[in-house]
Amino acid sequence: MKKTNVVKANKSSILKAAKILRNGGVVSFPTETVYGLGACVFNPKAVARIFEIKKRPAFDPLIVHIAQKKQLYLLAEKLPKKIIKIADKFWPGPLTLIFEKKKSVPDIVTAGLKTVAVRMPDCEIATKLIKLAGQPIAAPSANSFSRTSPVRAEHVRKQLKDGPDMILDGGKTRKGIESTIVKFEKGNLYVLRQGAVTVEDIEKKTGFKILKSANSKILSPGMLKKHYSPKAKVIVVKNEREAQDNNAAYVAFKNAPKKKFKIVKVLSLKGCLEEAASNLFDFFHELEKKRIGKIYIEKAPCTGLGLAINDRIKRAAARK
Ligand code: TXA
Ligand code: MG
């Protein structure tokens, strides 16, 4: 069996990774949100391997990553003014926008949808890789289906074993949770997934109103109830009084519990939402490595980035 190379990202390894992509390979690379598992968007065979490696169902479309605005013309049939205004304010950055797709975008990328999800990551390694690959890169998060997204190269290696042809190690990702997804439909803007950019921020910087989608499952087929899950049983608690099992781990939002637990983690001692977001998945992976069977976790305050954090916690705790 081949052994996947985990290599520190530098000029020569990025060049090598780009060559692998150009030759139809699959490479895991860091972005500012989570690690992605990428293939050249116009190579359906290579994209099919992403689905295989992740064991991702074919109904769940991928996000296409671009390095320059001009690459959008290769993917999007129309460029609605409102969406372009949002892109101008937030790209590069952790915001994914949905466009009507060009015929040339393979159906396997969009799971047969007429739309394509696009984002421009704010991460030098990703940008260099995409530029050198010479075309946009389709990439979901580099976890196996329904499991916790990776925020370090070793998380990818652990979950996907020898699946990818190469894993570029860029250290821990800055944001720690996935991009926000926004769609323009019949004159309205909808948020399909809360993520690393807050809806308030988009509204403030553009003056647009963003609506919550009535049925995000249909609009965004990948938003499943159970998702982002570590192997451990995750139980959401209001406070330590609801946590009885001292053999479990306890993940507090801001204040460490007084009771004893096997492991205690605090998402942010300062109560900072950005810091909490960047720690959430990292803690899940760490607790998994330590073979913790049960995790109690407190929710974040329900404002700003707290909405995205709580969405991930809720799905990680869902049984099915
Ligand atoms: O931060 C991120 O977005 C990371 C990094 C790697 O860029 N990527 C990521 O990809 O989270 P993934 O595949 O784990 O999540 C993509 C989500 C899924 O929920 C999928 O259903 C949705 O995007 N999506 C993709 N194409 C779509 C489309 N055309 N319409 C609606 N939702 C779409
Ligand atoms: Mg994912």
Coordinates of C-alpha atoms and ligand atoms in Angstrom, one line a residue:
M1 CA 0.0 0.0 0.0
K2 CA 1.3 3.4 -0.8
K3 CA 2.1 5.8 2.1
T4 CA 0.8 9.3 1.9
N5 CA 3.4 12.0 2.1
V6 CA 2.7 14.6 4.8
V7 CA 5.1 17.4 3.9
K8 CA 5.7 20.8 5.3
A9 CA 4.3 23.4 2.9
N10 CA 7.1 25.3 1.2
K11 CA 7.9 26.5 -2.3
S12 CA 9.1 23.1 -3.6
S13 CA 6.4 21.0 -1.9
I14 CA 3.6 23.3 -3.2
L15 CA 5.1 22.9 -6.7
K16 CA 5.1 19.2 -6.3
A17 CA 1.5 19.2 -5.0
A18 CA 0.4 21.3 -7.9
K19 CA 2.1 18.8 -10.3
I20 CA 0.2 16.0 -8.6
L21 CA -3.1 17.9 -9.1
R22 CA -2.3 18.6 -12.8
N23 CA -1.7 14.9 -13.3
G24 CA -5.1 14.1 -11.9
G25 CA -4.1 13.4 -8.3
V26 CA -5.8 14.4 -5.0
V27 CA -4.0 16.6 -2.5
S28 CA -5.0 17.8 1.0
F29 CA -4.0 21.4 1.7
P30 CA -4.7 24.0 4.4
T31 CA -7.0 27.0 4.0
E32 CA -7.7 29.6 6.6
T33 CA -10.8 27.6 7.8
V34 CA -10.1 23.8 7.7
Y35 CA -8.0 21.5 5.5
G36 CA -9.4 20.7 2.1
L37 CA -9.2 17.6 -0.1
G38 CA -8.6 18.9 -3.6
A39 CA -8.6 17.9 -7.2
C40 CA -8.7 19.9 -10.4
V41 CA -12.3 21.0 -11.0
F42 CA -12.3 20.1 -14.7
N43 CA -11.1 16.5 -14.1
P44 CA -14.2 14.5 -13.2
K45 CA -12.1 11.3 -12.6
A46 CA -9.9 13.0 -10.1
V47 CA -13.0 14.6 -8.4
A48 CA -14.6 11.2 -8.2
R49 CA -11.6 10.0 -6.1
I50 CA -12.4 12.7 -3.5
F51 CA -15.8 11.2 -3.0
E52 CA -14.2 7.7 -2.7
I53 CA -11.6 8.8 -0.2
K54 CA -14.0 10.7 2.0
K55 CA -16.8 8.1 1.6
R56 CA -18.9 11.1 0.8
P57 CA -22.4 10.5 -0.7
A58 CA -22.7 11.7 -4.3
F59 CA -25.6 14.0 -3.5
D60 CA -23.3 16.3 -1.5
P61 CA -21.7 19.0 -3.8
L62 CA -18.2 20.4 -3.4
I63 CA -16.9 23.9 -3.0
V64 CA -14.6 25.1 -5.8
H65 CA -11.6 27.2 -4.7
I66 CA -10.2 30.0 -6.8
A67 CA -7.1 32.1 -6.5
Q68 CA -8.0 35.0 -8.6
K69 CA -11.3 36.7 -9.4
K70 CA -10.9 36.0 -13.1
Q71 CA -11.2 32.2 -12.4
L72 CA -14.8 32.9 -11.5
Y73 CA -15.6 33.3 -15.2
L74 CA -14.6 29.7 -15.8
L75 CA -17.3 28.5 -13.3
A76 CA -20.2 31.0 -13.1
E77 CA -22.7 31.5 -15.9
K78 CA -24.0 34.8 -14.5
L79 CA -22.5 37.2 -12.0
P80 CA -25.4 38.9 -10.1
K81 CA -24.4 42.4 -8.9
K82 CA -25.3 41.7 -5.3
I83 CA -23.2 38.6 -5.1
I84 CA -20.3 40.3 -6.7
K85 CA -20.5 43.2 -4.3
I86 CA -20.3 40.6 -1.4
A87 CA -17.3 38.9 -3.1
D88 CA -15.5 42.2 -3.5
K89 CA -15.8 42.9 0.2
F90 CA -15.0 39.4 1.5
W91 CA -12.7 37.7 -0.9
P92 CA -10.2 36.4 -0.2
G93 CA -11.9 35.1 2.9
P94 CA -14.0 32.4 4.5
L95 CA -17.2 33.1 2.5
T96 CA -18.6 30.7 -0.1
L97 CA -21.0 32.1 -2.7
I98 CA -23.4 30.1 -4.9
F99 CA -23.6 30.9 -8.7
E100 CA -25.5 29.5 -11.6
K101 CA -22.9 27.0 -13.0
K102 CA -21.3 27.0 -16.5
K103 CA -22.1 23.8 -18.5
S104 CA -18.4 23.0 -18.5
V105 CA -18.3 22.5 -14.7
P106 CA -18.6 18.7 -14.3
D107 CA -21.8 17.4 -12.7
I108 CA -19.9 15.3 -10.2
V109 CA -18.6 18.6 -8.7
T110 CA -22.0 20.0 -8.1
A111 CA -23.8 16.7 -7.4
G112 CA -26.0 17.4 -10.5
L113 CA -27.1 20.8 -9.2
K114 CA -27.4 23.7 -11.7
T115 CA -25.4 25.9 -9.2
V116 CA -21.8 25.9 -8.1
A117 CA -20.3 27.0 -4.8
V118 CA -17.2 29.1 -5.1
R119 CA -14.8 30.7 -2.6
M120 CA -11.4 32.3 -2.7
P121 CA -9.4 31.2 0.4
D122 CA -7.4 33.7 2.4
C123 CA -4.4 31.4 2.8
E124 CA -1.1 31.8 0.9
I125 CA -0.4 28.1 0.6
A126 CA -3.9 27.4 -0.9
T127 CA -3.6 30.4 -3.3
K128 CA -0.2 29.4 -4.5
L129 CA -1.3 25.8 -5.0
I130 CA -4.4 26.8 -7.0
K131 CA -2.3 29.2 -9.2
L132 CA 0.3 26.6 -9.9
A133 CA -2.3 23.9 -10.6
G134 CA -3.5 26.2 -13.4
Q135 CA -7.2 25.8 -12.7
P136 CA -9.8 26.1 -9.8
I137 CA -9.6 23.3 -7.3
A138 CA -12.8 21.4 -6.1
A139 CA -12.3 20.6 -2.4
P140 CA -14.5 19.6 0.5
S141 CA -13.2 19.5 4.0
A142 CA -10.6 16.7 4.3
N143 CA -12.4 14.6 6.9
S144 CA -14.3 11.3 6.3
F145 CA -18.0 11.8 5.8
S146 CA -19.9 13.2 8.8
R147 CA -16.7 13.4 11.0
T148 CA -14.9 16.3 12.5
S149 CA -13.2 18.6 10.0
P150 CA -9.4 18.7 10.2
V151 CA -7.6 21.8 11.4
R152 CA -4.1 20.2 11.3
A153 CA -2.4 18.0 8.8
E154 CA -2.2 15.1 11.3
H155 CA -6.0 15.2 11.6
V156 CA -6.2 14.6 7.8
R157 CA -3.7 11.8 8.0
K158 CA -5.5 10.1 10.8
Q159 CA -8.9 10.1 9.2
L160 CA -8.0 9.6 5.5
K161 CA -5.0 7.4 6.0
D162 CA -3.3 6.8 2.7
G163 CA -6.2 8.2 0.6
P164 CA -4.7 11.5 -0.6
D165 CA -1.6 11.5 -2.8
M166 CA -0.1 14.2 -0.7
I167 CA -0.9 16.2 2.5
L168 CA 0.5 19.7 2.6
D169 CA 1.2 20.6 6.2
G170 CA 0.6 24.3 6.9
G171 CA 0.2 24.1 10.7
K172 CA -3.1 24.8 12.5
T173 CA -5.6 26.7 10.5
R174 CA -6.4 30.2 11.6
K175 CA -10.2 30.2 11.7
G176 CA -10.9 26.6 12.7
I177 CA -14.4 26.3 11.3
E178 CA -15.7 26.3 7.8
S179 CA -16.7 29.1 5.5
T180 CA -20.1 30.8 5.6
I181 CA -22.3 29.9 2.6
V182 CA -24.5 32.5 1.0
K183 CA -26.9 32.1 -1.9
F184 CA -28.8 34.7 -4.1
E185 CA -32.2 33.5 -5.2
K186 CA -35.1 35.3 -6.7
G187 CA -33.9 38.6 -5.5
N188 CA -33.1 37.6 -1.9
L189 CA -29.9 36.6 -0.2
Y190 CA -29.9 33.5 2.1
V191 CA -27.3 32.1 4.5
L192 CA -27.1 28.3 3.9
R193 CA -24.4 27.6 6.4
Q194 CA -23.3 29.8 9.3
G195 CA -19.5 29.9 9.3
A196 CA -16.4 31.9 9.9
V197 CA -17.8 35.2 8.6
T198 CA -20.8 36.4 10.6
V199 CA -24.1 37.4 8.9
E200 CA -24.0 40.7 10.8
D201 CA -20.6 41.5 9.3
I202 CA -21.9 40.8 5.7
E203 CA -25.0 42.9 6.4
K204 CA -22.9 45.7 7.8
K205 CA -20.3 45.8 5.1
T206 CA -22.8 45.5 2.2
G207 CA -26.0 47.1 3.5
F208 CA -27.8 43.9 2.3
K209 CA -30.3 41.9 4.3
I210 CA -29.4 38.2 4.6
L211 CA -32.3 35.8 5.3
K212 CA -32.2 32.5 7.0
S213 CA -33.1 29.9 4.4
A214 CA -36.4 28.2 5.1
N215 CA -35.1 24.8 4.1
S216 CA -31.4 24.7 4.1
K217 CA -31.3 21.0 3.7
I218 CA -32.7 21.2 0.2
L219 CA -30.8 24.4 -0.7
S220 CA -27.5 23.0 0.7
P221 CA -27.6 19.2 0.5
G222 CA -24.6 18.7 2.7
M223 CA -26.2 20.3 5.8
L224 CA -27.0 17.1 7.6
K225 CA -28.3 16.8 11.1
K226 CA -25.3 14.6 12.2
H227 CA -22.0 16.1 11.1
Y228 CA -18.7 17.2 12.5
S229 CA -18.8 14.3 14.9
P230 CA -15.9 12.9 16.9
K231 CA -16.1 9.2 17.9
A232 CA -17.0 10.1 21.4
K233 CA -20.6 10.7 22.5
V234 CA -21.1 14.5 22.6
I235 CA -23.5 15.8 25.2
V236 CA -24.5 19.5 25.3
V237 CA -24.8 20.9 28.8
K238 CA -25.8 24.2 30.3
N239 CA -23.2 23.9 33.1
E240 CA -21.2 21.4 35.1
R241 CA -24.3 20.5 37.2
E242 CA -25.7 18.6 34.3
A243 CA -22.5 16.6 33.9
Q244 CA -22.4 13.5 36.1
D245 CA -19.7 11.3 34.7
N246 CA -16.3 12.2 36.0
N247 CA -14.7 9.9 33.5
A248 CA -15.8 12.1 30.7
A249 CA -14.1 15.2 29.2
Y250 CA -15.6 18.6 29.9
V251 CA -15.4 21.4 27.3
A252 CA -16.3 24.7 28.9
F253 CA -16.9 27.9 26.9
K254 CA -15.1 30.3 29.2
N255 CA -15.0 29.2 32.9
A256 CA -13.4 25.9 33.8
P257 CA -15.7 23.7 35.9
K258 CA -15.0 23.2 39.6
K259 CA -15.8 19.5 39.5
K260 CA -13.2 17.0 38.4
F261 CA -13.3 15.4 35.0
K262 CA -10.9 13.2 33.1
I263 CA -9.9 16.2 30.9
V264 CA -11.1 19.7 31.0
K265 CA -10.7 22.1 28.1
V266 CA -11.8 25.7 27.9
L267 CA -12.7 27.1 24.4
S268 CA -11.6 30.6 25.4
L269 CA -10.6 31.9 28.8
K270 CA -11.3 35.4 27.6
G271 CA -14.7 34.4 26.2
C272 CA -13.5 35.3 22.7
L273 CA -15.7 33.8 20.0
E274 CA -12.9 33.8 17.4
E275 CA -10.6 31.9 19.7
A276 CA -13.4 29.4 20.7
A277 CA -14.1 28.7 17.0
S278 CA -10.4 28.0 16.3
N279 CA -10.2 25.6 19.2
L280 CA -13.5 23.6 18.8
F281 CA -12.5 21.0 16.2
D282 CA -8.9 21.0 17.4
F283 CA -10.2 19.9 20.9
F284 CA -12.5 17.2 19.4
H285 CA -9.5 15.8 17.6
E286 CA -7.3 15.9 20.7
L287 CA -9.9 14.2 22.8
E288 CA -10.3 11.5 20.2
K289 CA -6.6 10.9 20.2
K290 CA -6.8 10.5 24.0
R291 CA -9.6 8.0 23.5
I292 CA -12.2 9.9 25.4
G293 CA -15.6 8.1 25.2
K294 CA -17.9 11.0 26.3
I295 CA -17.6 14.7 26.0
Y296 CA -19.7 17.2 27.8
I297 CA -19.7 20.6 26.1
E298 CA -21.2 24.0 26.8
K299 CA -22.6 26.1 24.0
A300 CA -21.2 29.5 23.0
P301 CA -23.3 32.7 23.5
C302 CA -25.8 32.9 20.6
T303 CA -24.5 35.9 18.8
G304 CA -22.1 36.5 15.9
L305 CA -19.7 33.7 15.5
G306 CA -21.4 31.9 18.4
L307 CA -24.1 30.9 15.9
A308 CA -21.7 29.0 13.7
I309 CA -20.0 27.4 16.8
N310 CA -23.3 26.3 18.2
D311 CA -24.4 24.9 14.8
R312 CA -21.2 22.7 14.8
I313 CA -21.8 21.6 18.4
K314 CA -25.4 20.7 17.8
R315 CA -24.6 18.6 14.8
A316 CA -21.6 16.9 16.5
A317 CA -24.0 15.9 19.3
A318 CA -26.7 14.6 17.0
R319 CA -27.1 10.8 17.1
K320 CA -28.3 10.3 13.5
Ligands
TXA1 O1 -14.3 26.4 4.7 C1 -14.8 25.7 3.9 O2 -15.8 25.9 3.2 C2 -14.0 24.3 3.7 C3 -12.7 24.6 3.0 C4 -11.9 23.4 2.7 O3 -12.8 25.5 2.0 N1 -14.8 23.5 2.8 C5 -15.9 22.8 3.2 O4 -16.5 22.0 2.2 O5 -16.4 23.0 4.3 P1 -17.6 20.9 2.5 O6 -17.6 20.1 1.3 O7 -17.2 20.2 3.8 O8 -18.9 21.7 2.7 C6 -19.5 22.2 1.6 C7 -20.9 22.6 1.8 C8 -21.8 21.4 1.8 O9 -22.7 21.5 2.9 C9 -22.5 21.4 0.5 O10 -23.8 20.9 0.5 C10 -22.5 22.9 0.2 O11 -21.3 23.4 0.7 N2 -22.6 23.2 -1.2 C11 -21.7 22.9 -2.2 N3 -22.2 23.3 -3.4 C12 -23.4 23.8 -3.2 C13 -24.4 24.4 -4.0 N4 -24.3 24.4 -5.3 N5 -25.6 24.8 -3.5 C14 -25.7 24.7 -2.1 N6 -24.8 24.2 -1.3 C15 -23.7 23.8 -1.8
MG2 MG -17.3 19.2 5.4

